[in-house]
mmCIF file of C-alpha atoms in Angstrom:
data_model
loop_
_atom_site.group_PDB
_atom_site.id
_atom_site.type_symbol
_atom_site.label_atom_id
_atom_site.label_comp_id
_atom_site.label_asym_id
_atom_site.label_seq_id
_atom_site.Cartn_x
_atom_site.Cartn_y
_atom_site.Cartn_z
ATOM 1 C CA UNK D 1 13.502 -76.441 103.093
ATOM 2 C CA UNK D 2 12.884 -75.482 106.825
ATOM 3 C CA UNK D 3 9.370 -76.153 108.070
ATOM 4 C CA UNK D 4 8.978 -72.573 108.948
ATOM 5 C CA UNK D 5 10.245 -69.737 106.783
ATOM 6 C CA UNK D 6 10.467 -66.120 107.609
ATOM 7 C CA UNK D 7 10.928 -63.003 105.330
ATOM 8 C CA UNK D 8 12.785 -60.806 105.160
ATOM 9 C CA UNK D 9 15.918 -61.894 107.008
ATOM 10 C CA UNK D 10 16.886 -58.537 107.696
ATOM 11 C CA UNK D 11 15.214 -55.429 107.579
ATOM 12 C CA UNK D 12 16.087 -51.664 108.110
ATOM 13 C CA UNK D 13 13.267 -48.906 108.537
ATOM 14 C CA UNK D 14 13.165 -45.276 109.382
ATOM 15 C CA UNK D 15 10.938 -44.218 112.502
ATOM 16 C CA UNK D 16 7.433 -44.054 111.722
ATOM 17 C CA UNK D 17 7.315 -46.508 108.803
ATOM 18 C CA UNK D 18 4.844 -49.419 108.721
ATOM 19 C CA UNK D 19 6.577 -52.749 108.798
ATOM 20 C CA UNK D 20 5.565 -56.067 107.797
ATOM 21 C CA UNK D 21 7.394 -59.471 108.677
ATOM 22 C CA UNK D 22 6.233 -62.691 106.999
ATOM 23 C CA UNK D 23 6.030 -66.238 108.239
ATOM 24 C CA UNK D 24 5.104 -69.423 106.280
ATOM 25 C CA UNK D 25 4.833 -72.851 107.478
ATOM 26 C CA UNK D 26 4.522 -76.139 105.884
ATOM 27 C CA UNK D 27 3.267 -78.338 108.674
ATOM 28 C CA UNK D 28 0.057 -78.671 110.567
ATOM 29 C CA UNK D 29 -0.240 -76.440 113.371
ATOM 30 C CA UNK D 30 -2.295 -76.055 116.411
ATOM 31 C CA UNK D 31 -1.106 -72.461 117.151
ATOM 32 C CA UNK D 32 1.480 -69.882 115.888
ATOM 33 C CA UNK D 33 3.648 -67.775 117.992
ATOM 34 C CA UNK D 34 5.305 -64.270 117.343
ATOM 35 C CA UNK D 35 8.119 -63.561 119.676
ATOM 36 C CA UNK D 36 10.617 -60.603 120.255
ATOM 37 C CA UNK D 37 14.309 -61.317 121.017
ATOM 38 C CA UNK D 38 16.426 -58.084 122.154
ATOM 39 C CA UNK D 39 20.258 -58.199 122.144
ATOM 40 C CA UNK D 40 21.430 -60.217 125.034
ATOM 41 C CA UNK D 41 18.690 -63.086 124.282
ATOM 42 C CA UNK D 42 15.837 -62.571 126.408
ATOM 43 C CA UNK D 43 12.871 -63.562 124.321
ATOM 44 C CA UNK D 44 9.195 -62.173 125.034
ATOM 45 C CA UNK D 45 5.996 -63.654 123.689
ATOM 46 C CA UNK D 46 3.961 -61.054 121.521
ATOM 47 C CA UNK D 47 1.110 -63.093 120.263
ATOM 48 C CA UNK D 48 -0.065 -66.810 120.102
ATOM 49 C CA UNK D 49 -2.675 -67.158 117.374
ATOM 50 C CA UNK D 50 -4.644 -70.076 115.878
ATOM 51 C CA UNK D 51 -6.999 -67.920 113.640
ATOM 52 C CA UNK D 52 -7.793 -64.392 112.116
ATOM 53 C CA UNK D 53 -6.100 -61.407 113.846
ATOM 54 C CA UNK D 54 -4.787 -59.834 117.043
ATOM 55 C CA UNK D 55 -3.632 -56.579 118.084
ATOM 56 C CA UNK D 56 -1.730 -55.299 120.975
ATOM 57 C CA UNK D 57 -0.638 -51.484 120.918
ATOM 58 C CA UNK D 58 1.174 -50.885 117.706
ATOM 59 C CA UNK D 59 1.377 -54.513 116.809
ATOM 60 C CA UNK D 60 -0.801 -56.579 114.711
ATOM 61 C CA UNK D 61 -0.623 -60.327 113.938
ATOM 62 C CA UNK D 62 -2.674 -61.997 111.354
ATOM 63 C CA UNK D 63 -2.728 -65.755 110.361
ATOM 64 C CA UNK D 64 -4.281 -67.507 107.400
ATOM 65 C CA UNK D 65 -4.825 -71.031 108.156
ATOM 66 C CA UNK D 66 -5.715 -72.212 104.487
ATOM 67 C CA UNK D 67 -2.495 -70.479 102.874
ATOM 68 C CA UNK D 68 -0.087 -71.531 106.079
ATOM 69 C CA UNK D 69 0.789 -67.799 106.421
ATOM 70 C CA UNK D 70 1.204 -65.347 108.954
ATOM 71 C CA UNK D 71 2.211 -61.611 109.161
ATOM 72 C CA UNK D 72 3.409 -59.464 111.850
ATOM 73 C CA UNK D 73 2.798 -55.891 111.490
ATOM 74 C CA UNK D 74 4.113 -52.903 113.221
ATOM 75 C CA UNK D 75 2.754 -49.268 112.821
ATOM 76 C CA UNK D 76 4.359 -45.850 113.497
ATOM 77 C CA UNK D 77 7.875 -47.993 114.134
ATOM 78 C CA UNK D 78 10.041 -46.705 116.870
ATOM 79 C CA UNK D 79 13.900 -47.326 117.409
ATOM 80 C CA UNK D 80 12.771 -49.356 120.533
ATOM 81 C CA UNK D 81 11.058 -52.021 117.963
ATOM 82 C CA UNK D 82 14.729 -52.837 116.941
ATOM 83 C CA UNK D 83 14.948 -56.491 117.551
ATOM 84 C CA UNK D 84 14.806 -60.169 116.161
ATOM 85 C CA UNK D 85 11.353 -61.273 115.731
ATOM 86 C CA UNK D 86 10.730 -64.886 115.549
ATOM 87 C CA UNK D 87 7.825 -67.035 114.494
ATOM 88 C CA UNK D 88 7.432 -70.336 115.860
ATOM 89 C CA UNK D 89 4.577 -73.131 115.214
ATOM 90 C CA UNK D 90 3.467 -75.749 117.547
ATOM 91 C CA UNK D 91 3.111 -78.808 115.358
ATOM 92 C CA UNK D 92 -0.317 -80.370 115.538
ATOM 93 C CA UNK D 93 1.508 -83.693 114.824
ATOM 94 C CA UNK D 94 4.355 -83.596 117.152
ATOM 95 C CA UNK D 95 3.144 -81.069 119.584
ATOM 96 C CA UNK D 96 6.700 -79.486 119.918
ATOM 97 C CA UNK D 97 7.415 -75.713 118.934
ATOM 98 C CA UNK D 98 9.306 -75.288 115.581
ATOM 99 C CA UNK D 99 10.893 -71.790 114.962
ATOM 100 C CA UNK D 100 11.647 -69.598 112.162
ATOM 101 C CA UNK D 101 15.244 -68.119 111.610
ATOM 102 C CA UNK D 102 14.131 -65.042 112.929
ATOM 103 C CA UNK D 103 14.078 -61.277 111.294
ATOM 104 C CA UNK D 104 16.373 -58.857 112.386
ATOM 105 C CA UNK D 105 14.788 -55.324 112.363
ATOM 106 C CA UNK D 106 16.591 -52.307 112.643
ATOM 107 C CA UNK D 107 14.375 -49.031 113.070
ATOM 108 C CA UNK D 108 16.556 -45.930 112.416
ATOM 109 C CA UNK D 109 15.595 -42.402 114.063
ATOM 110 C CA UNK L 1 4.410 -62.963 140.029
ATOM 111 C CA UNK L 2 8.026 -64.075 139.559
ATOM 112 C CA UNK L 3 8.788 -64.505 136.311
ATOM 113 C CA UNK L 4 11.179 -67.230 134.396
ATOM 114 C CA UNK L 5 14.819 -67.293 135.967
ATOM 115 C CA UNK L 6 17.794 -69.081 134.777
ATOM 116 C CA UNK L 7 21.296 -69.801 136.014
ATOM 117 C CA UNK L 8 24.016 -69.038 135.534
ATOM 118 C CA UNK L 9 23.798 -66.339 132.936
ATOM 119 C CA UNK L 10 27.231 -67.236 131.400
ATOM 120 C CA UNK L 11 29.463 -70.278 131.230
ATOM 121 C CA UNK L 12 32.668 -71.265 129.705
ATOM 122 C CA UNK L 13 33.580 -75.048 129.604
ATOM 123 C CA UNK L 14 36.157 -77.091 127.807
ATOM 124 C CA UNK L 15 35.390 -80.118 125.329
ATOM 125 C CA UNK L 16 34.553 -83.418 127.263
ATOM 126 C CA UNK L 17 33.156 -81.725 130.724
ATOM 127 C CA UNK L 18 29.854 -81.813 131.791
ATOM 128 C CA UNK L 19 27.437 -78.795 132.498
ATOM 129 C CA UNK L 20 23.979 -78.275 134.430
ATOM 130 C CA UNK L 21 21.920 -75.312 133.818
ATOM 131 C CA UNK L 22 18.893 -74.392 135.899
ATOM 132 C CA UNK L 23 15.587 -72.916 135.374
ATOM 133 C CA UNK L 24 12.772 -71.727 137.700
ATOM 134 C CA UNK L 25 9.400 -71.502 136.025
ATOM 135 C CA UNK L 26 7.050 -68.746 136.397
ATOM 136 C CA UNK L 27 4.830 -69.249 139.554
ATOM 137 C CA UNK L 28 2.028 -71.838 138.799
ATOM 138 C CA UNK L 29 3.368 -73.203 135.472
ATOM 139 C CA UNK L 30 3.729 -77.146 135.541
ATOM 140 C CA UNK L 31 5.498 -77.277 131.893
ATOM 141 C CA UNK L 32 8.894 -76.406 131.106
ATOM 142 C CA UNK L 33 10.483 -76.674 127.850
ATOM 143 C CA UNK L 34 14.338 -76.130 127.008
ATOM 144 C CA UNK L 35 15.659 -74.673 123.655
ATOM 145 C CA UNK L 36 19.208 -74.378 122.164
ATOM 146 C CA UNK L 37 19.735 -71.333 120.090
ATOM 147 C CA UNK L 38 22.962 -71.130 118.093
ATOM 148 C CA UNK L 39 24.297 -67.726 117.108
ATOM 149 C CA UNK L 40 22.466 -66.243 114.311
ATOM 150 C CA UNK L 41 19.796 -68.905 114.187
ATOM 151 C CA UNK L 42 16.409 -69.831 115.629
ATOM 152 C CA UNK L 43 16.054 -71.746 118.706
ATOM 153 C CA UNK L 44 15.793 -75.419 118.503
ATOM 154 C CA UNK L 45 13.505 -77.412 120.802
ATOM 155 C CA UNK L 46 15.597 -79.814 123.249
ATOM 156 C CA UNK L 47 12.910 -81.412 125.422
ATOM 157 C CA UNK L 48 9.776 -80.506 127.300
ATOM 158 C CA UNK L 49 9.053 -81.623 130.946
ATOM 159 C CA UNK L 50 5.316 -81.760 132.378
ATOM 160 C CA UNK L 51 4.705 -82.683 135.988
ATOM 161 C CA UNK L 52 8.300 -84.043 136.184
ATOM 162 C CA UNK L 53 8.051 -86.352 133.365
ATOM 163 C CA UNK L 54 9.532 -85.919 129.979
ATOM 164 C CA UNK L 55 6.699 -84.802 127.468
ATOM 165 C CA UNK L 56 8.421 -84.606 124.023
ATOM 166 C CA UNK L 57 11.994 -84.480 122.936
ATOM 167 C CA UNK L 58 13.575 -82.881 119.717
ATOM 168 C CA UNK L 59 16.744 -84.110 117.771
ATOM 169 C CA UNK L 60 19.175 -83.910 120.371
ATOM 170 C CA UNK L 61 21.412 -87.055 121.352
ATOM 171 C CA UNK L 62 20.966 -88.655 124.768
ATOM 172 C CA UNK L 63 23.887 -86.870 126.298
ATOM 173 C CA UNK L 64 21.191 -83.912 126.730
ATOM 174 C CA UNK L 65 19.063 -85.053 129.643
ATOM 175 C CA UNK L 66 17.053 -83.139 132.078
ATOM 176 C CA UNK L 67 15.051 -83.147 135.018
ATOM 177 C CA UNK L 68 11.921 -81.282 136.523
ATOM 178 C CA UNK L 69 11.465 -81.045 140.348
ATOM 179 C CA UNK L 70 8.156 -80.904 142.466
ATOM 180 C CA UNK L 71 8.600 -77.327 142.740
ATOM 181 C CA UNK L 72 8.425 -77.333 138.599
ATOM 182 C CA UNK L 73 12.202 -75.967 138.436
ATOM 183 C CA UNK L 74 14.307 -77.759 135.826
ATOM 184 C CA UNK L 75 17.745 -78.760 134.911
ATOM 185 C CA UNK L 76 19.520 -79.183 131.745
ATOM 186 C CA UNK L 77 22.420 -81.531 131.779
ATOM 187 C CA UNK L 78 24.756 -81.980 128.866
ATOM 188 C CA UNK L 79 27.582 -84.540 129.207
ATOM 189 C CA UNK L 80 30.930 -84.986 127.090
ATOM 190 C CA UNK L 81 30.326 -81.212 125.809
ATOM 191 C CA UNK L 82 31.325 -80.574 122.076
ATOM 192 C CA UNK L 83 32.382 -77.436 120.634
ATOM 193 C CA UNK L 84 29.109 -77.165 118.688
ATOM 194 C CA UNK L 85 27.518 -77.070 122.030
ATOM 195 C CA UNK L 86 28.238 -73.426 122.476
ATOM 196 C CA UNK L 87 25.211 -71.626 122.092
ATOM 197 C CA UNK L 88 22.359 -69.644 124.095
ATOM 198 C CA UNK L 89 20.124 -72.287 126.181
ATOM 199 C CA UNK L 90 16.819 -71.051 126.819
ATOM 200 C CA UNK L 91 13.848 -72.570 129.151
ATOM 201 C CA UNK L 92 10.333 -71.484 128.791
ATOM 202 C CA UNK L 93 7.396 -72.302 130.916
ATOM 203 C CA UNK L 94 3.700 -72.509 130.354
ATOM 204 C CA UNK L 95 0.656 -73.759 131.822
ATOM 205 C CA UNK L 96 -0.542 -75.807 128.972
ATOM 206 C CA UNK L 97 2.527 -76.769 126.996
ATOM 207 C CA UNK L 98 3.004 -76.089 123.319
ATOM 208 C CA UNK L 99 -0.205 -74.410 122.541
ATOM 209 C CA UNK L 100 -0.037 -71.885 125.271
ATOM 210 C CA UNK L 101 1.811 -68.692 125.548
ATOM 211 C CA UNK L 102 5.586 -69.419 126.453
ATOM 212 C CA UNK L 103 7.332 -67.268 129.196
ATOM 213 C CA UNK L 104 10.878 -67.397 128.492
ATOM 214 C CA UNK L 105 13.710 -66.896 130.710
ATOM 215 C CA UNK L 106 16.805 -64.787 129.980
ATOM 216 C CA UNK L 107 18.931 -67.619 128.820
ATOM 217 C CA UNK L 108 22.406 -69.082 129.724
ATOM 218 C CA UNK L 109 24.994 -68.648 127.310
ATOM 219 C CA UNK L 110 27.551 -71.396 127.280
ATOM 220 C CA UNK L 111 30.811 -71.323 125.443
ATOM 221 C CA UNK L 112 32.894 -74.674 124.747
ATOM 222 C CA UNK L 113 36.493 -74.297 124.258
#
């Protein structure tokens, strides 16, 4: 079993829909990162959080440390949100980043 | 403020050859991490450099090696290339290592034939 699991693996939505991507992890962490990767490879850091909730524009990230679970929400989704969304955790034991497999999101107009 | 840059963008090599990939950190960042991302997979941590010293390594064989220079730019060297080394190689820089926001470069796509 992977140390970081994301669901769903693939997601197709209509423009305007509310989207949720989930991330569960099984290791102790010092921080959790949500990343966005567009076709071609470039990765952008969306959020880094260790507790609670963060919001940036239409994106919201939450984390529940006790349940070892985080969610990334996209409100009023748009075709330009189409990308791979990756959850990664900074292991509190080893320090290194452990990545989930990614969730491929396609938002149709 | 200059972002993270990587060179080359694409590279084709044959089995057994050696390759050097380069990364320039974001201005002011003293930590660089390297990742390998196979097609359809999440990135895998190769190693991290902090102030020119290796500061953590993932499950990669010794033929994967690196360097960080005084200006904090970095190189990833892979010897005796294997077909499975074909992947996107990403570097990311940060100020404070793993618990800080990672700034990723665009990646180098390596194909081993």
